[in-house]
Coordinates of C-alpha atoms in Angstrom, one line a residue:
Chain A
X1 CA -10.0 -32.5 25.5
X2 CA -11.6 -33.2 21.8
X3 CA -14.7 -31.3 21.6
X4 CA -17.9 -32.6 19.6
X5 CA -19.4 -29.0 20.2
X6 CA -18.3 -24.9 20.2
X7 CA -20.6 -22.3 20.0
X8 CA -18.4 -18.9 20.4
X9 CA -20.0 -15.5 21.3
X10 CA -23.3 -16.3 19.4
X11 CA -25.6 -14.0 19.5
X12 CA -29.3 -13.4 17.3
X13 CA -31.8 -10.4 17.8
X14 CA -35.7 -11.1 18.3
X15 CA -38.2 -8.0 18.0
X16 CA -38.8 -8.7 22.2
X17 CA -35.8 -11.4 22.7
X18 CA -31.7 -11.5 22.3
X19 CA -29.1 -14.2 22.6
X20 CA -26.3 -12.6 23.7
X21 CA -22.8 -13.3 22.9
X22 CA -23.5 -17.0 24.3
X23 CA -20.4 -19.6 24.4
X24 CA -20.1 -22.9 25.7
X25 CA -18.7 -26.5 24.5
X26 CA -19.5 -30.2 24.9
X27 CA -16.5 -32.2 25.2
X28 CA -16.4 -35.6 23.1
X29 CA -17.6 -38.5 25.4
X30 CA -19.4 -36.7 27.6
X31 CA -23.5 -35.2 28.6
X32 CA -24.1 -31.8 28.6
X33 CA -27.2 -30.6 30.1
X34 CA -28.5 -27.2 29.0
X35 CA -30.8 -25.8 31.4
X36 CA -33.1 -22.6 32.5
X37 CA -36.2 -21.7 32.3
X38 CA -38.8 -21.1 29.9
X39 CA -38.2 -18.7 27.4
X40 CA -34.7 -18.4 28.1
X41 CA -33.4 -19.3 24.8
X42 CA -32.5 -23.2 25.1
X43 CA -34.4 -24.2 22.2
X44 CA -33.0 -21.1 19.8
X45 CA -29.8 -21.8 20.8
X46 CA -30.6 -25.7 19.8
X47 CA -31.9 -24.6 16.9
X48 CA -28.7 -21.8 15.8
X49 CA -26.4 -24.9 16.1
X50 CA -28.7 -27.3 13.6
X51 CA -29.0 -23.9 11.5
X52 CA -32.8 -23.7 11.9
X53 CA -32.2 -20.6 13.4
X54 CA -29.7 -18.0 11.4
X55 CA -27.4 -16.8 13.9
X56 CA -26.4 -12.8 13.8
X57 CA -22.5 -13.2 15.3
X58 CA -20.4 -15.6 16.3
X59 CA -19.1 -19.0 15.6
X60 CA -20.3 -22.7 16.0
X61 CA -18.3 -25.8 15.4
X62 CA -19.3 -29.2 15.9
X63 CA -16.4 -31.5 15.8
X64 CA -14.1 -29.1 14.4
X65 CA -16.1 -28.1 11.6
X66 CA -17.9 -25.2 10.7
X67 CA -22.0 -25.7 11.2
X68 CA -22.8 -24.2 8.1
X69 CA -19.9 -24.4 6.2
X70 CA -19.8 -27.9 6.3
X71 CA -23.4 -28.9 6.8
X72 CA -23.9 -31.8 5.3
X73 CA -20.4 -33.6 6.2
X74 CA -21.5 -31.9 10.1
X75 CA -25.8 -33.5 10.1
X76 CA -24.3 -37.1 8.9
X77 CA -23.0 -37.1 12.5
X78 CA -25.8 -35.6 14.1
X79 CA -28.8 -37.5 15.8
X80 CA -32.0 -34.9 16.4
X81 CA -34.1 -35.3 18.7
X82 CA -36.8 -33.0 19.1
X83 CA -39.3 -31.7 21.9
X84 CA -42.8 -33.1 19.9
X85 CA -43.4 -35.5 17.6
X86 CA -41.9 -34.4 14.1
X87 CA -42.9 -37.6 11.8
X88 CA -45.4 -37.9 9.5
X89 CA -48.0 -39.3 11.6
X90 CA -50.3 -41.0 9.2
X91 CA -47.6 -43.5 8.3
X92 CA -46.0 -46.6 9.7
X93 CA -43.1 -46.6 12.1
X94 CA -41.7 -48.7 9.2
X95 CA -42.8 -46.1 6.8
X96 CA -41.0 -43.2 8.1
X97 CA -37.7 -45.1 8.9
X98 CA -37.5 -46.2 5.0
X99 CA -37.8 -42.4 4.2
X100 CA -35.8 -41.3 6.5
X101 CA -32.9 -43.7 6.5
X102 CA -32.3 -42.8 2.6
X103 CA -31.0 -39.5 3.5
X104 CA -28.0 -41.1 5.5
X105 CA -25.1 -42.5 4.7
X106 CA -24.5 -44.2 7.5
X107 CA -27.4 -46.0 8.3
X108 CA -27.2 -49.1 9.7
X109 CA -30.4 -51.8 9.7
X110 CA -29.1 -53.5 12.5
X111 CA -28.6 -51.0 14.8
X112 CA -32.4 -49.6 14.4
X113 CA -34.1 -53.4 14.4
X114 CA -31.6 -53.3 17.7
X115 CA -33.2 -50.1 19.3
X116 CA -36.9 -50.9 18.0
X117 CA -36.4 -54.0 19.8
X118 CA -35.0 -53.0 23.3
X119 CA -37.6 -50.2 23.2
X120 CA -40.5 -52.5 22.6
X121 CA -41.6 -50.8 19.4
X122 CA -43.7 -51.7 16.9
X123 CA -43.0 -51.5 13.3
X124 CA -46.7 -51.6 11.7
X125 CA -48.4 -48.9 14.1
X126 CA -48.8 -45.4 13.1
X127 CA -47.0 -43.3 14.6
X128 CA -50.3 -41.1 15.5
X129 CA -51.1 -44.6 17.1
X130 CA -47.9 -44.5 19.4
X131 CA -48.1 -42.9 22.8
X132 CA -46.1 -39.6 23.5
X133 CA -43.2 -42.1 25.6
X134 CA -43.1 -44.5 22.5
X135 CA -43.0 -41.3 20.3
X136 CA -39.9 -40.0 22.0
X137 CA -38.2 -43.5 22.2
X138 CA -38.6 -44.0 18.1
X139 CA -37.5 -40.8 17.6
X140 CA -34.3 -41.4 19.8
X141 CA -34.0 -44.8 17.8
X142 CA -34.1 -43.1 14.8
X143 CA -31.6 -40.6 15.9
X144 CA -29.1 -43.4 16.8
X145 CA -29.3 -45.4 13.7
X146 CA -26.9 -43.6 11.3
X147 CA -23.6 -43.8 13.7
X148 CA -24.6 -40.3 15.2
X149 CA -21.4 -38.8 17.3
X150 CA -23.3 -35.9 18.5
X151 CA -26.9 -36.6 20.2
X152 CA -28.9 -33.2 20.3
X153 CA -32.3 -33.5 22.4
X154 CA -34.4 -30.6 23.1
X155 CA -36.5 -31.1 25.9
X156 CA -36.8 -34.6 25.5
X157 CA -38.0 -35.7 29.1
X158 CA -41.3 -33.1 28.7
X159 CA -44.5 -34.6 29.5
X160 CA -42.7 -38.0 29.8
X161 CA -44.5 -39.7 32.9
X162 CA -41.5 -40.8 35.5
X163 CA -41.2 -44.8 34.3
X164 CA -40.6 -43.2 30.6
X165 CA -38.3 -40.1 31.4
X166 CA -36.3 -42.5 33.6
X167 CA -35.9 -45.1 30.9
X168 CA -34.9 -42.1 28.3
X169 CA -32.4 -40.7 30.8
X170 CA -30.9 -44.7 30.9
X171 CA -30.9 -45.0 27.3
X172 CA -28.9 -41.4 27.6
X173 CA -26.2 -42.7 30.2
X174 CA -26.0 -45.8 27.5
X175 CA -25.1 -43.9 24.5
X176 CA -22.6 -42.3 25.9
X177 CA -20.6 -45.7 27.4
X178 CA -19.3 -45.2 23.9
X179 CA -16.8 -42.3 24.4
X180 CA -16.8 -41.6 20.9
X181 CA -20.6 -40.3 21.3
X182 CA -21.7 -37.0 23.3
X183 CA -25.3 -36.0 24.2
X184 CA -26.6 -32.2 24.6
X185 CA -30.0 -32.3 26.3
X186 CA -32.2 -29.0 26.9
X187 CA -34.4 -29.3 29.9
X188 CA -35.9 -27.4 32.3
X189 CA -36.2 -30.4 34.5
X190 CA -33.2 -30.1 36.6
X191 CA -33.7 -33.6 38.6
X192 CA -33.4 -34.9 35.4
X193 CA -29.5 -33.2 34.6
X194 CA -28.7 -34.4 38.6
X195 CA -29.0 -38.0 37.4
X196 CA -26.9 -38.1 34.3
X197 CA -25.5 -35.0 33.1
X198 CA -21.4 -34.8 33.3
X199 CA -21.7 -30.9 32.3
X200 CA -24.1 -27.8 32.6
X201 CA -24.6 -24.9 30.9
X202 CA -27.2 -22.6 32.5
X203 CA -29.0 -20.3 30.2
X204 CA -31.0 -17.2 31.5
X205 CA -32.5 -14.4 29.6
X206 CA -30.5 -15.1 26.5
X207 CA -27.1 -15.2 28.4
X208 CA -25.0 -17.9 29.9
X209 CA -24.9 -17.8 33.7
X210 CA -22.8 -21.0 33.7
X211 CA -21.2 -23.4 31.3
X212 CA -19.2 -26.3 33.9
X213 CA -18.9 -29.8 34.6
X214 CA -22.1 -30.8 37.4
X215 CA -20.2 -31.2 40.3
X216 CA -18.3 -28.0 40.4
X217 CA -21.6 -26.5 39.9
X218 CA -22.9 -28.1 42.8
X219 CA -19.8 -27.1 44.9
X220 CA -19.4 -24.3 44.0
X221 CA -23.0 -22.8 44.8
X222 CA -24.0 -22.7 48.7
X223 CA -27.8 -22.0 50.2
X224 CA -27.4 -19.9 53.4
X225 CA -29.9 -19.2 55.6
X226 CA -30.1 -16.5 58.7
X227 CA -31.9 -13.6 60.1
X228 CA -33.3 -10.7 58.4
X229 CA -31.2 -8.7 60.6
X230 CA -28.3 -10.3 59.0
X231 CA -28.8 -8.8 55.8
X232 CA -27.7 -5.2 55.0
X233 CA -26.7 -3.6 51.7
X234 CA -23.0 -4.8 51.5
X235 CA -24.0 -8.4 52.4
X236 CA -27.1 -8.5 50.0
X237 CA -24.2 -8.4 47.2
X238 CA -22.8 -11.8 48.5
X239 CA -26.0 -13.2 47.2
X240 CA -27.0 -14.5 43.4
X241 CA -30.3 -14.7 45.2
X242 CA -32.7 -14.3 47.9
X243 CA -36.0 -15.2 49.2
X244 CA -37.0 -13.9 51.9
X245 CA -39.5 -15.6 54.8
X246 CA -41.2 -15.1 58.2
X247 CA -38.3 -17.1 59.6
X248 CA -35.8 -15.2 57.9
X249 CA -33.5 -15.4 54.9
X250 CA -32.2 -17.5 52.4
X251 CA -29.5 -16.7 49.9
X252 CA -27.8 -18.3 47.4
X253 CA -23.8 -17.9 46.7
X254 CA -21.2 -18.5 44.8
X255 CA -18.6 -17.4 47.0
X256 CA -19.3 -19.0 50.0
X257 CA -15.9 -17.7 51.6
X258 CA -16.6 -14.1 51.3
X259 CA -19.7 -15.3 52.8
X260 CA -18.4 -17.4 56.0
X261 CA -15.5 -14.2 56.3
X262 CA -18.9 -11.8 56.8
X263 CA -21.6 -13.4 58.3
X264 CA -19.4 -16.4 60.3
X265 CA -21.2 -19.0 61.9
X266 CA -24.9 -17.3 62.5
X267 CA -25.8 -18.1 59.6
X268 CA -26.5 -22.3 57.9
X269 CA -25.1 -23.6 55.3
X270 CA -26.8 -26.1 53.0
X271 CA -26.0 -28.0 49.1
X272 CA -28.7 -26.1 47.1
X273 CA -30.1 -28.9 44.7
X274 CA -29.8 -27.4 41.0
X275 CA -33.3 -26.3 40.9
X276 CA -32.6 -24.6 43.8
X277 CA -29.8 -23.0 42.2
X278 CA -31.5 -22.6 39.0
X279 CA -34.4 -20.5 41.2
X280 CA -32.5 -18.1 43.1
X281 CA -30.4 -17.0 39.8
X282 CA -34.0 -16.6 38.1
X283 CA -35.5 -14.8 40.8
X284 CA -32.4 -12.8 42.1
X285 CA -34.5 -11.3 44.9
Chain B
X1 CA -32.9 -35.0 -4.7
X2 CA -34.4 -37.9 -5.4
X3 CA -34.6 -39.0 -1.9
X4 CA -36.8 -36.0 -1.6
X5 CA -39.0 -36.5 -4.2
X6 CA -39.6 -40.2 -3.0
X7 CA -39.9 -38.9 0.3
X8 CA -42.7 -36.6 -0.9
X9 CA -44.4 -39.2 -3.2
X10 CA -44.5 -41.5 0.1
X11 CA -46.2 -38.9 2.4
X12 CA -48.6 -38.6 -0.8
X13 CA -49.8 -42.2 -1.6
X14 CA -53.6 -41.4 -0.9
X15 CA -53.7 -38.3 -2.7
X16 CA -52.2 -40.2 -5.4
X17 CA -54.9 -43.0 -5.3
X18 CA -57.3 -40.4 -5.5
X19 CA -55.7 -38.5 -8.3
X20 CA -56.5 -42.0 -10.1
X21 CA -59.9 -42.1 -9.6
X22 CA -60.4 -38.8 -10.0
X23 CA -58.9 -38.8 -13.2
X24 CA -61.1 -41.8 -14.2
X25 CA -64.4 -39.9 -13.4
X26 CA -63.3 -36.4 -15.2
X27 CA -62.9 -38.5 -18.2
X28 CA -66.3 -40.1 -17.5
X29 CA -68.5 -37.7 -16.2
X30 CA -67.2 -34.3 -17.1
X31 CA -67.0 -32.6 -20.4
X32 CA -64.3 -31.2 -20.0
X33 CA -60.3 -31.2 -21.6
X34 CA -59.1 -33.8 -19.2
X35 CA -55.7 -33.7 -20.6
X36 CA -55.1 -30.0 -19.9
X37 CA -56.8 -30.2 -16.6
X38 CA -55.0 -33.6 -14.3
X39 CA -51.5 -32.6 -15.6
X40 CA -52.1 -29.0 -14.0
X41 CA -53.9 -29.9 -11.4
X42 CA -51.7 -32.8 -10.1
X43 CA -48.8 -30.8 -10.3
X44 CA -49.5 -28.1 -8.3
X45 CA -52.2 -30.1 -5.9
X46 CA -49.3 -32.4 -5.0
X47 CA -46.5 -29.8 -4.5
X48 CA -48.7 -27.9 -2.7
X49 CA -49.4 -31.2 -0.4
X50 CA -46.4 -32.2 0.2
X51 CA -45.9 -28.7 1.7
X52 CA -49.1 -29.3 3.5
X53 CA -48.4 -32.1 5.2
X54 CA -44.6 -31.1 5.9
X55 CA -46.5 -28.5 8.1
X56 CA -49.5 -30.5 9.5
X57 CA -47.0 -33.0 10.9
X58 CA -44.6 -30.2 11.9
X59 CA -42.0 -32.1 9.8
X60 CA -39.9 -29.6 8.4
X61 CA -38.2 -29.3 11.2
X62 CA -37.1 -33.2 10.9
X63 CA -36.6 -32.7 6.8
X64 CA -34.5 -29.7 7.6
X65 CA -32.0 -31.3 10.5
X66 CA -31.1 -34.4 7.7
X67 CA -27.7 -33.8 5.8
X68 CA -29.6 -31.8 3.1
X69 CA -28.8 -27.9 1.9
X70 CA -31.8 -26.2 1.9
X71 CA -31.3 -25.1 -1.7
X72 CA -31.8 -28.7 -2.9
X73 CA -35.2 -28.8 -1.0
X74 CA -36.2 -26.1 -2.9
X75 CA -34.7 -27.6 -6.1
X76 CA -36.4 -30.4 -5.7
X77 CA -39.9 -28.9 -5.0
X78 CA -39.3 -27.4 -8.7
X79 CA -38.7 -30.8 -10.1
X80 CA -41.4 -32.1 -8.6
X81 CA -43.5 -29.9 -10.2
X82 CA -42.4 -31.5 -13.3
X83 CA -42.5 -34.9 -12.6
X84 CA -45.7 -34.5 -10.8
X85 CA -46.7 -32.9 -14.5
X86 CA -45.5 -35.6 -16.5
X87 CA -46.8 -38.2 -14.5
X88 CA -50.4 -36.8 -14.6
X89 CA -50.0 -36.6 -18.3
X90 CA -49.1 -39.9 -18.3
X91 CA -52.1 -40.8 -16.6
X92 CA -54.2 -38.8 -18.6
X93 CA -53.3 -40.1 -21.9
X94 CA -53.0 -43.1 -20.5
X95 CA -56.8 -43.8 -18.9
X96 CA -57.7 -41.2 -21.7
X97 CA -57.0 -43.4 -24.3
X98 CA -58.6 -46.5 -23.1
X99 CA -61.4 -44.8 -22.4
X100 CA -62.0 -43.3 -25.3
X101 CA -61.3 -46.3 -26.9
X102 CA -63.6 -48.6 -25.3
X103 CA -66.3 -45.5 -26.1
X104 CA -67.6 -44.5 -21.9
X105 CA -65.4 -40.9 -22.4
X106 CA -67.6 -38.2 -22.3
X107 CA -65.4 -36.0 -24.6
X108 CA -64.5 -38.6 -27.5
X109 CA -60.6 -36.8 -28.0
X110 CA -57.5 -38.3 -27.8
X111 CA -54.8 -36.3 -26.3
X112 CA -52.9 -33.4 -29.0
X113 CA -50.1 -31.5 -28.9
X114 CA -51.4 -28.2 -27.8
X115 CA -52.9 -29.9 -24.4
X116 CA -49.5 -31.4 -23.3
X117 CA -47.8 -27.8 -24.1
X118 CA -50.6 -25.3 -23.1
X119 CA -50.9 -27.1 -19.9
X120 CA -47.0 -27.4 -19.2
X121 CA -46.9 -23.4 -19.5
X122 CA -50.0 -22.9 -17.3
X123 CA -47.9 -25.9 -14.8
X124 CA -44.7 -23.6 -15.3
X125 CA -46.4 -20.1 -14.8
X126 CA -48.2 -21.0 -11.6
X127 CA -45.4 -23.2 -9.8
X128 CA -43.0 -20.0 -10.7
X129 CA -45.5 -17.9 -9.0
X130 CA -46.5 -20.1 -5.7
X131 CA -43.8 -21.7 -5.2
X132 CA -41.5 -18.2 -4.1
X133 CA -44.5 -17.6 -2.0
X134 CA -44.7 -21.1 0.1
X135 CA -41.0 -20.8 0.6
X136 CA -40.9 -17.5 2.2
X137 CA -44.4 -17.5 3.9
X138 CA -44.7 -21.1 4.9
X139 CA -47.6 -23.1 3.9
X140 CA -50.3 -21.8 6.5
X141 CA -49.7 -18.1 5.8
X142 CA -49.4 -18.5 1.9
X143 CA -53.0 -20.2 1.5
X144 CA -54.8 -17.2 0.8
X145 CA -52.1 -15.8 -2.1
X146 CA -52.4 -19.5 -3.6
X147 CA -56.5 -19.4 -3.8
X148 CA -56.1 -15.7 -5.6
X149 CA -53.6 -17.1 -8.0
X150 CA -56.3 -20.2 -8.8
X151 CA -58.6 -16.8 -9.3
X152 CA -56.1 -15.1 -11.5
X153 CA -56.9 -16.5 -15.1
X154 CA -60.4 -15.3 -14.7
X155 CA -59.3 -11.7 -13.5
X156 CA -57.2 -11.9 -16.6
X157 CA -59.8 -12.7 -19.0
X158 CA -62.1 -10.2 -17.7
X159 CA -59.4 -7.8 -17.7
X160 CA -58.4 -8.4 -21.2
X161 CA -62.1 -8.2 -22.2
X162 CA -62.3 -5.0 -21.4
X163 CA -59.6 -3.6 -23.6
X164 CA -60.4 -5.0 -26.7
X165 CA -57.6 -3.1 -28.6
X166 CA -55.3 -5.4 -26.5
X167 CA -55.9 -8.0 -29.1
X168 CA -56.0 -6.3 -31.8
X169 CA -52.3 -5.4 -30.7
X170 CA -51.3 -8.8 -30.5
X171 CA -52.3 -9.5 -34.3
X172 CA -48.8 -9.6 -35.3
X173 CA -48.4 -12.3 -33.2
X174 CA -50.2 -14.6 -35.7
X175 CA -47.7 -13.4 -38.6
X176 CA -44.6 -15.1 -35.9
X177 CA -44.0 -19.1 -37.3
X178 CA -45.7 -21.3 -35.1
X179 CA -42.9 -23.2 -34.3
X180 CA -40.8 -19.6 -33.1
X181 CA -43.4 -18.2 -31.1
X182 CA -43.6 -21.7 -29.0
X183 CA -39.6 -21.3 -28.6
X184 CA -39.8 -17.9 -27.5
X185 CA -43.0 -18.3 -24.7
X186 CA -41.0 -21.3 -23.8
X187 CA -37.9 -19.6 -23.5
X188 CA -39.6 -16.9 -21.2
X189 CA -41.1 -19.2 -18.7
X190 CA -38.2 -21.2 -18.4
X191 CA -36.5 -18.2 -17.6
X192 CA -39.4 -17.0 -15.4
X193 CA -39.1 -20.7 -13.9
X194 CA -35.5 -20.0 -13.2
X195 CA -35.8 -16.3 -11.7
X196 CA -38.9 -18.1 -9.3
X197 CA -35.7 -20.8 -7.9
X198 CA -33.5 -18.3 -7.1
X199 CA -35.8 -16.6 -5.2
X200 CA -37.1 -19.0 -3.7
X201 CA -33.9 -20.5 -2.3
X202 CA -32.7 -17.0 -1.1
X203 CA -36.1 -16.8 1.1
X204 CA -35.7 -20.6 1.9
X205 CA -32.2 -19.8 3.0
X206 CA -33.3 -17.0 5.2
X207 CA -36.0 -18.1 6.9
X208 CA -35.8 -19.3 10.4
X209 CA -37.5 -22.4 11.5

């Protein structure tokens, strides 16, 4: 499988935060979600791999190259995409796209009068003028425009209302009909990774929990749910998580036949949606 | 580079326009040496602006994901400097000129030699002092250093008139041909110009965004 992405054991040191030897890949063709909450380090990771961020350790390659190394041959085939609004907003959508598209080879007018139009964009507002749904979708446009293989999005559904993020996660499953492009998208809105994404990585406290394709995630993990009486000291380690209620337990598992081998058939078993899953690993319990 | 520097020039355009006018009414109204002062000023007002707005818009970010080394946006800030210079000279001499000519100047003078280099080595000492400063600090955080630095030549002159055997040291100075001393203080700034690049790219390289 060709990868567009590698980041190998990376790791950086804050004063009150770490990244710790994190590794995962996004294979060519394909939409990797990157997920957790808050704080965990999505957006520092996203930031290592464009070199915004120096990284302490490791390794990142994005299609085969080294990030830094070969940075300039490496951003030609990258499209950015960022959380907030990053262009100058006093000028013209027009404006900014003749400064920008300068800096890229690759550029191609027909592709962005393409995208302005299928997004409903206009060329002679500000961008201050543009609303924060129309910001996003010019800045994805903008991002598409110079043959990007390699579309990186930082929380790009945030603050979207529901019409907008779902039309941002269609334009998403679009790019990558094209199996030559790939899409890594940091989010901490997990529906939004159910609809589209072929891969996840989960990211918690600086460290990978997970890094697999969607639906071995989702089969893999297992809600149970029983009585308190069920749960002693051995079976608690079973659990990633658990939350405990008036009614009884529930626990989350990734090994949900070391599970039905203890605890049999008093307990349920339920398909934990991934905020579900992404909960219980927070909150451990 | 010079998508940068049209890039910065773009984000710019009203400051520009009032860099114009503003030129316009020194020559008018104030009585003042125009020519020393728009060259200077433009220079650094405009790389400091650029820098400015980079931050109010939170663009760096953008600037600094394009296929760019960050070493040439820190070149490039340093040519700006200069063409930002030479293009309020330009200006200067330009509306200068006329308006001297047609006689509504305040200060009848046409431009000399010793404005266009006394104010190139005042544009090259400042830009090699700031510009280290934005690049490690960031705009926000580098304010304050850049408003003492606007301070600085009058700390110096009341400095050096306190010790009036400083010039009196200096004498032989005036026994150096003209044309060798203006070599020589070139030849320092340029190199002080060059020491303030590779600094500034080494903090520019380092920071994190």
């Amino acid at each position: 499988m060709t990868l567009a992405l590698e980041v190998n054991h990376v790791s950086k040191a804050y004063q009150d935060f770490m990244i710790e030897d994190l590794s995962f890949s996004v294979p060519k063709g394909y939409i990797m979600g990157l997920i957790g909450p808050n704080g965990a380090g999505k957006s520092t990771t996203i930031k290592m791999i464009l070199n915004l961020v120096k990284k302490d350790r490791g390794s990142i390659k994005i299609f085969g190259f080294d990030h830094i190394e070969h940075e300039i041959k490496v951003r030609e085939r990258i499209g950015m995409v960022f959380d907030e609004n990053h262009f100058y907003e006093d000028l013209t959508c027009a404006q900014v796209k003749k400064i920008i598209a300068r800096f890229y080879k690759n550029w191609d007018e027909r592709i962005y009068h393409n995208y302005m139009k299928q997004f409903q964009l206009p060329h002679d507002k500000k961008v201050k003028e543009l609303s924060k749904g129309m910001k996003m979708k010019f800045a994805i446009a903008m991002a598409l425009s110079h043959h990007a293989e390699l579309i990186i999005m930082d929380e790009p559904t945030a603050g979207l209302d529901p019409i907008v993020r779902s039309e941002v996660l269609d334009i998403l499953q679009e790019i990558v009909l094209d199996e030559n492009k790939s899409v890594l998208f940091s989010t901490h809105i997990t529906t939004d990774l159910e609809k589209i994404a072929d891969y996840l990585t989960f990211i918690h406290d600086g460290q990978v929990v997970f890094s697999e394709a969607k639906d071995d995630v989702l089969e893999h993990y297992w809600l149970v749910k029983g009585d308190d009486s069920l749960l002693d000291q051995d079976r608690r380690h079973l659990f990633v998580g658990i939350r405990k209620s008036d009614y009884g337990f529930v626990g989350l598992t990734r090994d949900v036949e070391q599970v039905r081998g203890s605890l049999k058939n008093s307990v349920i078993y339920e398909k934990p949606s991934l905020e579900e899953i992404m909960i219980y690993t927070v909150k451990k319990g | 580079m010079l998508n940068l520097l049209i890039k910065d020039i773009s984000i710019q355009l009203k400051t520009i326009l009032f860099f114009l006018c503003f030129t316009i009414g020194s020559f008018i109204f104030l009585e003042v040496n125009v020519y020393m002062i728009i060259p200077i000023l433009s220079a650094i007002l405009l790389t400091v602006g650029s820098v400015g707005i980079e931050e109010k818009n939170n663009s760096e970010k953008l600037v600094l994901s394009l296929p760019l080394k960050r070493s040439t946006i820190v070149l490039s800030k340093y040519m700006s400097v200069m063409i930002y210079f030479g293009g309020g000279m330009l200006l200067a001499v330009l509306f200068g000129s006329l308006l001297v000519k047609i006689g509504i100047a305040r200060v009848l003078k046409y431009v000399s030699f010793d404005d266009v280099i006394l104010s190139l080595m005042i544009t090259i000492l400042y830009a090699s002092l700031y510009l280290p400063i934005i690049f490690k600090l960031g705009y926000k955080q580098s304010r304050l250093y850049v408003f003492m630095m606007v301070m600085l030549p009058s700390m110096a002159t009341l400095i050096i008139s306190d010790y009036p055997d400083l010039t009196k040291k200096l004498v032989w100075l005036s026994y150096v041909p003209h044309k060798m001393l203006m070599f020589g203080v070139f030849l320092f700034l340029f190199m002080i110009y060059g020491i303030s690049m590779f600094f500034s790219v080494r903090f520019y390289e380092k920071r994190d965004f």
